[in-house]
């Protein structure tokens, strides 16, 4: 599918809402926990089994983004958003069928595998387009879109819970809730498909005060993964995400355990409120820190994520069980860094590798997310289980895992420090007197 080229006078500020329509939809993934208790009760599942669709979805997100990134670059954002729409909505429809018939494997296949492909393609679909529209503020532009992924759960969580209350938490009620999700998200994502545009080649030099979008290094996706810069950034992102998701995945039981022995233990409702605060910090960090990276520089903002993140974990480890405000503030800061790391990554890639195939490179980088999505929860849960078996309780369940997280953040900090400009031997050389971006847009116009 060929993306339509924007007509003269088209406002670039119409593109972020198009991206948001997709990211706010696929951001529902962070609200999967709403369906876990009803599914466990209705289908007689264990907690591990009910988590499988979400885990497979995150794995497929990373894999589909990595392997589909080149196709996204080749076919454009409208094609990518359409694929994301079809896969994500179809995943819910398959899940509805699975819930209605009591076939849990259909829910795993639908939400986890098919829907996970929609997650990955949808996540990277607007990245290169936004960077081409906003070469002067790439961090802010991609932050606006990726903010939607973090904020999608703030909409989906209460909406899903209300549907389950209205339809019932049995198999039929869950199936109907899945069906409504699939249909409504299809309509909402269609808005992005219809609205998205790519900039005209002649206009790109004017978007950033006359600075061509393709100025600077231009590196292909295939060549980028052969550079040490890509892998240093991969490690930095993976360590940052591992630290954030370690808190996010076990937030409610963690804050409950930390203050279980205090005079004012944390109630279940307060723990749920803490989870909502973390989601808000995740969303705010995606736009706030990514926009700040346009002023501070990408390397400096990653120094903040990784260095200050290690300090936050150290404070939680040493004093977290003595002060609820300290625990909450430190956790909120870590989650804002978690979101900010995602949002600033595309702009960091643009700085290093240029805009030539930045969407495809971003897709490959997201395998760091898949790795961290397994690594973070595994560290926190496995250590907590082993400490509990040893007779420990409360905050002592997490002391070792917090220390491990600090070590991982230090590793990420060092990796970020090792990033240098990409050597010229890795640069892609466009056709004479024509940039790679302009060549791509010319091909789109000819094929149209």
mmCIF file with all atom_site columns, N, CA, C and O in Angstrom, residues 12 16 20-21 36 42 48 51 53 70 72 101 139 149 193 198-199 201 219 282 285 307 318 341 377 389 401 420:
data_model
loop_
_atom_site.group_PDB
_atom_site.id
_atom_site.type_symbol
_atom_site.label_atom_id
_atom_site.label_alt_id
_atom_site.label_comp_id
_atom_site.label_asym_id
_atom_site.label_entity_id
_atom_site.label_seq_id
_atom_site.pdbx_PDB_ins_code
_atom_site.Cartn_x
_atom_site.Cartn_y
_atom_site.Cartn_z
_atom_site.occupancy
_atom_site.B_iso_or_equiv
_atom_site.pdbx_formal_charge
_atom_site.auth_seq_id
_atom_site.auth_comp_id
_atom_site.auth_asym_id
_atom_site.auth_atom_id
_atom_site.pdbx_PDB_model_num
ATOM 1   N N  . UNK A 1 12  ? 1.900   19.425  9.466  1.00 0.00 ? 12  UNK A N  1
ATOM 2   C CA . UNK A 1 12  ? 2.584   18.250  10.013 1.00 0.00 ? 12  UNK A CA 1
ATOM 3   C C  . UNK A 1 12  ? 2.022   17.842  11.365 1.00 0.00 ? 12  UNK A C  1
ATOM 4   O O  . UNK A 1 12  ? 2.253   16.727  11.827 1.00 0.00 ? 12  UNK A O  1
ATOM 5   N N  . UNK A 1 16  ? 1.027   13.367  14.214 1.00 0.00 ? 16  UNK A N  1
ATOM 6   C CA . UNK A 1 16  ? 1.028   12.759  15.552 1.00 0.00 ? 16  UNK A CA 1
ATOM 7   C C  . UNK A 1 16  ? -0.328  12.201  15.990 1.00 0.00 ? 16  UNK A C  1
ATOM 8   O O  . UNK A 1 16  ? -0.363  11.106  16.568 1.00 0.00 ? 16  UNK A O  1
ATOM 9   N N  . UNK A 1 20  ? -1.036  8.466   17.209 1.00 0.00 ? 20  UNK A N  1
ATOM 10  C CA . UNK A 1 20  ? -1.655  8.228   18.514 1.00 0.00 ? 20  UNK A CA 1
ATOM 11  C C  . UNK A 1 20  ? -2.841  7.278   18.426 1.00 0.00 ? 20  UNK A C  1
ATOM 12  O O  . UNK A 1 20  ? -3.081  6.480   19.336 1.00 0.00 ? 20  UNK A O  1
ATOM 13  N N  . UNK A 1 21  ? -3.607  7.361   17.327 1.00 0.00 ? 21  UNK A N  1
ATOM 14  C CA . UNK A 1 21  ? -4.771  6.489   17.193 1.00 0.00 ? 21  UNK A CA 1
ATOM 15  C C  . UNK A 1 21  ? -4.363  5.024   17.197 1.00 0.00 ? 21  UNK A C  1
ATOM 16  O O  . UNK A 1 21  ? -5.118  4.161   17.661 1.00 0.00 ? 21  UNK A O  1
ATOM 17  N N  . UNK A 1 36  ? -7.015  -11.266 33.660 1.00 0.00 ? 36  UNK A N  1
ATOM 18  C CA . UNK A 1 36  ? -6.422  -12.461 34.269 1.00 0.00 ? 36  UNK A CA 1
ATOM 19  C C  . UNK A 1 36  ? -7.347  -13.141 35.291 1.00 0.00 ? 36  UNK A C  1
ATOM 20  O O  . UNK A 1 36  ? -7.617  -14.340 35.156 1.00 0.00 ? 36  UNK A O  1
ATOM 21  N N  . UNK A 1 42  ? -13.001 -18.540 35.018 1.00 0.00 ? 42  UNK A N  1
ATOM 22  C CA . UNK A 1 42  ? -13.909 -19.102 34.010 1.00 0.00 ? 42  UNK A CA 1
ATOM 23  C C  . UNK A 1 42  ? -13.340 -20.326 33.311 1.00 0.00 ? 42  UNK A C  1
ATOM 24  O O  . UNK A 1 42  ? -14.091 -21.237 32.936 1.00 0.00 ? 42  UNK A O  1
ATOM 25  N N  . UNK A 1 48  ? 0.208   -18.514 35.962 1.00 0.00 ? 48  UNK A N  1
ATOM 26  C CA . UNK A 1 48  ? 1.205   -18.618 34.889 1.00 0.00 ? 48  UNK A CA 1
ATOM 27  C C  . UNK A 1 48  ? 0.528   -18.785 33.536 1.00 0.00 ? 48  UNK A C  1
ATOM 28  O O  . UNK A 1 48  ? 0.919   -18.169 32.543 1.00 0.00 ? 48  UNK A O  1
ATOM 29  N N  . UNK A 1 51  ? -1.084  -15.598 32.185 1.00 0.00 ? 51  UNK A N  1
ATOM 30  C CA . UNK A 1 51  ? -0.120  -14.586 31.750 1.00 0.00 ? 51  UNK A CA 1
ATOM 31  C C  . UNK A 1 51  ? 0.444   -14.873 30.367 1.00 0.00 ? 51  UNK A C  1
ATOM 32  O O  . UNK A 1 51  ? 1.051   -14.003 29.742 1.00 0.00 ? 51  UNK A O  1
ATOM 33  N N  . UNK A 1 53  ? -0.780  -15.258 27.208 1.00 0.00 ? 53  UNK A N  1
ATOM 34  C CA . UNK A 1 53  ? -1.077  -14.395 26.054 1.00 0.00 ? 53  UNK A CA 1
ATOM 35  C C  . UNK A 1 53  ? -0.295  -13.087 26.073 1.00 0.00 ? 53  UNK A C  1
ATOM 36  O O  . UNK A 1 53  ? 0.206   -12.641 25.029 1.00 0.00 ? 53  UNK A O  1
ATOM 37  N N  . UNK A 1 70  ? 11.892  -3.728  7.875  1.00 0.00 ? 70  UNK A N  1
ATOM 38  C CA . UNK A 1 70  ? 12.266  -3.392  6.506  1.00 0.00 ? 70  UNK A CA 1
ATOM 39  C C  . UNK A 1 70  ? 11.035  -3.257  5.620  1.00 0.00 ? 70  UNK A C  1
ATOM 40  O O  . UNK A 1 70  ? 10.962  -2.366  4.758  1.00 0.00 ? 70  UNK A O  1
ATOM 41  N N  . UNK A 1 72  ? 8.093   -2.321  6.647  1.00 0.00 ? 72  UNK A N  1
ATOM 42  C CA . UNK A 1 72  ? 7.459   -1.065  7.037  1.00 0.00 ? 72  UNK A CA 1
ATOM 43  C C  . UNK A 1 72  ? 8.119   0.097   6.311  1.00 0.00 ? 72  UNK A C  1
ATOM 44  O O  . UNK A 1 72  ? 7.448   1.004   5.790  1.00 0.00 ? 72  UNK A O  1
ATOM 45  N N  . UNK A 1 101 ? -15.986 -20.580 23.426 1.00 0.00 ? 101 UNK A N  1
ATOM 46  C CA . UNK A 1 101 ? -15.969 -22.043 23.280 1.00 0.00 ? 101 UNK A CA 1
ATOM 47  C C  . UNK A 1 101 ? -15.143 -22.739 24.351 1.00 0.00 ? 101 UNK A C  1
ATOM 48  O O  . UNK A 1 101 ? -15.067 -23.981 24.375 1.00 0.00 ? 101 UNK A O  1
ATOM 49  N N  . UNK A 1 139 ? 12.739  13.891  18.974 1.00 0.00 ? 139 UNK A N  1
ATOM 50  C CA . UNK A 1 139 ? 12.428  13.304  20.273 1.00 0.00 ? 139 UNK A CA 1
ATOM 51  C C  . UNK A 1 139 ? 11.012  13.614  20.706 1.00 0.00 ? 139 UNK A C  1
ATOM 52  O O  . UNK A 1 139 ? 10.269  12.737  21.161 1.00 0.00 ? 139 UNK A O  1
ATOM 53  N N  . UNK A 1 149 ? 1.267   4.510   23.686 1.00 0.00 ? 149 UNK A N  1
ATOM 54  C CA . UNK A 1 149 ? 1.388   3.111   24.093 1.00 0.00 ? 149 UNK A CA 1
ATOM 55  C C  . UNK A 1 149 ? 1.396   3.000   25.610 1.00 0.00 ? 149 UNK A C  1
ATOM 56  O O  . UNK A 1 149 ? 0.801   2.080   26.177 1.00 0.00 ? 149 UNK A O  1
ATOM 57  N N  . UNK A 1 193 ? -5.059  5.258   9.853  1.00 0.00 ? 193 UNK A N  1
ATOM 58  C CA . UNK A 1 193 ? -4.771  4.783   8.494  1.00 0.00 ? 193 UNK A CA 1
ATOM 59  C C  . UNK A 1 193 ? -5.176  5.843   7.470  1.00 0.00 ? 193 UNK A C  1
ATOM 60  O O  . UNK A 1 193 ? -4.447  6.128   6.510  1.00 0.00 ? 193 UNK A O  1
ATOM 61  N N  . UNK A 1 198 ? 2.883   11.203  4.127  1.00 0.00 ? 198 UNK A N  1
ATOM 62  C CA . UNK A 1 198 ? 4.329   11.395  4.127  1.00 0.00 ? 198 UNK A CA 1
ATOM 63  C C  . UNK A 1 198 ? 4.629   12.750  3.508  1.00 0.00 ? 198 UNK A C  1
ATOM 64  O O  . UNK A 1 198 ? 3.877   13.226  2.649  1.00 0.00 ? 198 UNK A O  1
ATOM 65  N N  . UNK A 1 199 ? 5.704   13.420  3.937  1.00 0.00 ? 199 UNK A N  1
ATOM 66  C CA . UNK A 1 199 ? 6.008   14.756  3.400  1.00 0.00 ? 199 UNK A CA 1
ATOM 67  C C  . UNK A 1 199 ? 6.457   14.704  1.950  1.00 0.00 ? 199 UNK A C  1
ATOM 68  O O  . UNK A 1 199 ? 7.063   13.728  1.505  1.00 0.00 ? 199 UNK A O  1
ATOM 69  N N  . UNK A 1 201 ? 8.836   15.464  -1.108 1.00 0.00 ? 201 UNK A N  1
ATOM 70  C CA . UNK A 1 201 ? 10.301  15.596  -1.151 1.00 0.00 ? 201 UNK A CA 1
ATOM 71  C C  . UNK A 1 201 ? 10.762  17.031  -1.169 1.00 0.00 ? 201 UNK A C  1
ATOM 72  O O  . UNK A 1 201 ? 11.715  17.389  -0.487 1.00 0.00 ? 201 UNK A O  1
ATOM 73  N N  . UNK A 1 219 ? 22.615  5.225   7.197  1.00 0.00 ? 219 UNK A N  1
ATOM 74  C CA . UNK A 1 219 ? 23.066  3.844   7.339  1.00 0.00 ? 219 UNK A CA 1
ATOM 75  C C  . UNK A 1 219 ? 21.870  2.915   7.143  1.00 0.00 ? 219 UNK A C  1
ATOM 76  O O  . UNK A 1 219 ? 20.792  3.148   7.698  1.00 0.00 ? 219 UNK A O  1
ATOM 77  N N  . UNK A 1 282 ? 4.860   6.419   33.562 1.00 0.00 ? 282 UNK A N  1
ATOM 78  C CA . UNK A 1 282 ? 5.343   5.799   32.328 1.00 0.00 ? 282 UNK A CA 1
ATOM 79  C C  . UNK A 1 282 ? 4.938   6.651   31.125 1.00 0.00 ? 282 UNK A C  1
ATOM 80  O O  . UNK A 1 282 ? 5.759   6.945   30.252 1.00 0.00 ? 282 UNK A O  1
ATOM 81  N N  . UNK A 1 285 ? 6.671   10.184  31.197 1.00 0.00 ? 285 UNK A N  1
ATOM 82  C CA . UNK A 1 285 ? 8.087   10.101  30.855 1.00 0.00 ? 285 UNK A CA 1
ATOM 83  C C  . UNK A 1 285 ? 8.311   9.975   29.368 1.00 0.00 ? 285 UNK A C  1
ATOM 84  O O  . UNK A 1 285 ? 9.319   10.465  28.834 1.00 0.00 ? 285 UNK A O  1
ATOM 85  N N  . UNK A 1 307 ? 21.921  6.379   35.109 1.00 0.00 ? 307 UNK A N  1
ATOM 86  C CA . UNK A 1 307 ? 22.625  6.796   36.320 1.00 0.00 ? 307 UNK A CA 1
ATOM 87  C C  . UNK A 1 307 ? 21.676  7.117   37.458 1.00 0.00 ? 307 UNK A C  1
ATOM 88  O O  . UNK A 1 307 ? 21.797  6.579   38.573 1.00 0.00 ? 307 UNK A O  1
ATOM 89  N N  . UNK A 1 318 ? 17.776  0.821   50.349 1.00 0.00 ? 318 UNK A N  1
ATOM 90  C CA . UNK A 1 318 ? 18.271  1.216   51.671 1.00 0.00 ? 318 UNK A CA 1
ATOM 91  C C  . UNK A 1 318 ? 17.184  1.764   52.582 1.00 0.00 ? 318 UNK A C  1
ATOM 92  O O  . UNK A 1 318 ? 17.153  1.471   53.783 1.00 0.00 ? 318 UNK A O  1
ATOM 93  N N  . UNK A 1 341 ? 12.960  6.036   27.987 1.00 0.00 ? 341 UNK A N  1
ATOM 94  C CA . UNK A 1 341 ? 13.933  5.258   27.225 1.00 0.00 ? 341 UNK A CA 1
ATOM 95  C C  . UNK A 1 341 ? 13.362  4.771   25.910 1.00 0.00 ? 341 UNK A C  1
ATOM 96  O O  . UNK A 1 341 ? 14.018  4.808   24.870 1.00 0.00 ? 341 UNK A O  1
ATOM 97  N N  . UNK A 1 377 ? 10.894  -9.436  34.881 1.00 0.00 ? 377 UNK A N  1
ATOM 98  C CA . UNK A 1 377 ? 10.015  -10.203 35.770 1.00 0.00 ? 377 UNK A CA 1
ATOM 99  C C  . UNK A 1 377 ? 10.657  -11.466 36.313 1.00 0.00 ? 377 UNK A C  1
ATOM 100 O O  . UNK A 1 377 ? 10.407  -11.864 37.451 1.00 0.00 ? 377 UNK A O  1
ATOM 101 N N  . UNK A 1 389 ? 11.197  -18.780 50.246 1.00 0.00 ? 389 UNK A N  1
ATOM 102 C CA . UNK A 1 389 ? 11.476  -20.169 50.624 1.00 0.00 ? 389 UNK A CA 1
ATOM 103 C C  . UNK A 1 389 ? 12.502  -20.246 51.748 1.00 0.00 ? 389 UNK A C  1
ATOM 104 O O  . UNK A 1 389 ? 12.502  -21.195 52.549 1.00 0.00 ? 389 UNK A O  1
ATOM 105 N N  . UNK A 1 401 ? 17.250  -8.656  44.413 1.00 0.00 ? 401 UNK A N  1
ATOM 106 C CA . UNK A 1 401 ? 16.839  -8.271  43.060 1.00 0.00 ? 401 UNK A CA 1
ATOM 107 C C  . UNK A 1 401 ? 17.088  -6.792  42.799 1.00 0.00 ? 401 UNK A C  1
ATOM 108 O O  . UNK A 1 401 ? 17.470  -6.398  41.683 1.00 0.00 ? 401 UNK A O  1
ATOM 109 N N  . UNK A 1 420 ? 29.819  6.094   20.084 1.00 0.00 ? 420 UNK A N  1
ATOM 110 C CA . UNK A 1 420 ? 30.503  7.146   19.343 1.00 0.00 ? 420 UNK A CA 1
ATOM 111 C C  . UNK A 1 420 ? 29.839  7.289   17.975 1.00 0.00 ? 420 UNK A C  1
ATOM 112 O O  . UNK A 1 420 ? 29.060  6.423   17.558 1.00 0.00 ? 420 UNK A O  1
#
